[in-house]
Amino acid sequence: ARDPELVNAKIATGAVEVFVRDIEILGAAKELPLMVFGDQEYPEETRLRYRFLDLRREEMQRNMTLRSDVVRSMRQRMWGKGFREYQT
């Protein structure tokens, strides 16, 4: 069992503590070309080349959420004024 100050009552396994006796690494991984966590800046070329990693960064998540919210708001306002969106 976990120490009382470490228990997370919000999840079913919040009181579970795991102790590892042995561990075997089956597939070692190389260091990522850019870190997903943290505020480090990377050149645009690197960010575009590893876009799948860049999009996982917190800053990019915020940017994508903001963009989505702005586009949704614009669409709702335009729809309310009688405009329609067609794809051909």
CSV table of C-alpha atoms in Angstrom, one decimal:
chain,number,residue,atom,x,y,z
A,1,ALA,CA,0.0,0.0,0.0
A,2,ARG,CA,1.1,3.6,-0.6
A,3,ASP,CA,1.9,6.1,2.0
A,4,PRO,CA,-1.3,8.0,2.8
A,5,GLU,CA,0.0,11.3,1.3
A,6,LEU,CA,0.7,9.5,-2.0
A,7,VAL,CA,-2.8,7.9,-2.4
A,8,ASN,CA,-4.9,9.2,-5.2
A,9,ALA,CA,-8.6,8.6,-4.3
A,10,LYS,CA,-9.7,9.7,-7.7
A,11,ILE,CA,-8.7,6.5,-9.5
A,12,ALA,CA,-9.3,2.8,-8.6
A,13,THR,CA,-5.6,2.0,-8.4
A,14,GLY,CA,-4.7,5.1,-6.5
A,15,ALA,CA,-3.7,3.1,-3.4
A,16,VAL,CA,-1.6,0.5,-5.3
A,17,GLU,CA,2.1,0.5,-5.0
A,18,VAL,CA,4.3,-1.6,-7.3
A,19,PHE,CA,7.8,-2.9,-6.4
A,20,VAL,CA,9.9,-4.3,-9.2
A,21,ARG,CA,12.5,-7.0,-8.4
A,22,ASP,CA,13.9,-7.5,-11.9
A,23,ILE,CA,13.5,-5.7,-15.2
A,24,GLU,CA,14.5,-6.8,-18.7
A,25,ILE,CA,14.7,-4.2,-21.5
A,26,LEU,CA,13.6,-5.9,-24.7
A,27,GLY,CA,14.0,-3.0,-27.0
A,28,ALA,CA,16.1,0.0,-26.1
A,29,ALA,CA,15.0,3.3,-27.7
A,30,LYS,CA,17.2,6.1,-29.0
A,31,GLU,CA,16.8,9.6,-27.6
A,32,LEU,CA,14.0,11.5,-29.4
A,33,PRO,CA,15.1,14.2,-31.9
A,34,LEU,CA,13.0,16.6,-29.9
A,35,MET,CA,11.6,16.3,-26.4
A,36,VAL,CA,7.8,16.2,-26.1
A,37,PHE,CA,7.9,17.7,-22.6
A,38,GLY,CA,9.5,21.0,-21.6
A,39,ASP,CA,9.9,24.4,-23.2
A,40,GLN,CA,13.0,23.9,-25.3
A,41,GLU,CA,12.9,25.6,-28.7
A,42,TYR,CA,13.8,23.7,-31.8
A,43,PRO,CA,14.6,24.8,-35.4
A,44,GLU,CA,11.5,24.9,-37.6
A,45,GLU,CA,13.1,22.3,-39.9
A,46,THR,CA,13.4,19.8,-37.0
A,47,ARG,CA,9.8,20.5,-35.8
A,48,LEU,CA,8.4,20.0,-39.3
A,49,ARG,CA,10.5,16.8,-39.9
A,50,TYR,CA,9.2,15.3,-36.7
A,51,ARG,CA,5.8,16.9,-36.8
A,52,PHE,CA,4.2,13.8,-35.1
A,53,LEU,CA,6.4,14.5,-32.0
A,54,ASP,CA,6.0,18.3,-32.2
A,55,LEU,CA,2.2,18.1,-32.1
A,56,ARG,CA,2.4,16.3,-28.7
A,57,ARG,CA,4.2,19.2,-27.1
A,58,GLU,CA,2.0,21.2,-24.6
A,59,GLU,CA,2.5,24.5,-26.5
A,60,MET,CA,1.3,22.9,-29.8
A,61,GLN,CA,-1.7,21.3,-28.1
A,62,ARG,CA,-2.7,24.8,-26.8
A,63,ASN,CA,-2.2,26.3,-30.3
A,64,MET,CA,-4.2,23.6,-32.0
A,65,THR,CA,-7.1,23.9,-29.4
A,66,LEU,CA,-7.1,27.7,-29.9
A,67,ARG,CA,-7.2,27.3,-33.6
A,68,SER,CA,-10.0,24.8,-33.4
A,69,ASP,CA,-12.0,27.1,-31.1
A,70,VAL,CA,-11.6,30.1,-33.4
A,71,VAL,CA,-12.6,28.2,-36.6
A,72,ARG,CA,-15.6,26.7,-34.8
A,73,SER,CA,-16.7,30.2,-33.6
A,74,MET,CA,-16.3,31.6,-37.1
A,75,ARG,CA,-18.3,28.8,-38.6
A,76,GLN,CA,-21.1,29.2,-36.1
A,77,ARG,CA,-21.4,33.0,-36.7
A,78,MET,CA,-21.4,32.6,-40.4
A,79,TRP,CA,-24.0,29.8,-40.2
A,80,GLY,CA,-26.1,32.0,-38.0
A,81,LYS,CA,-26.0,34.7,-40.8
A,82,GLY,CA,-27.2,32.3,-43.5
A,83,PHE,CA,-23.8,31.4,-45.0
A,84,ARG,CA,-23.3,27.7,-45.8
A,85,GLU,CA,-20.1,25.7,-46.4
A,86,TYR,CA,-19.9,23.4,-49.4
A,87,GLN,CA,-17.2,21.0,-50.5
A,88,THR,CA,-17.2,20.2,-54.2
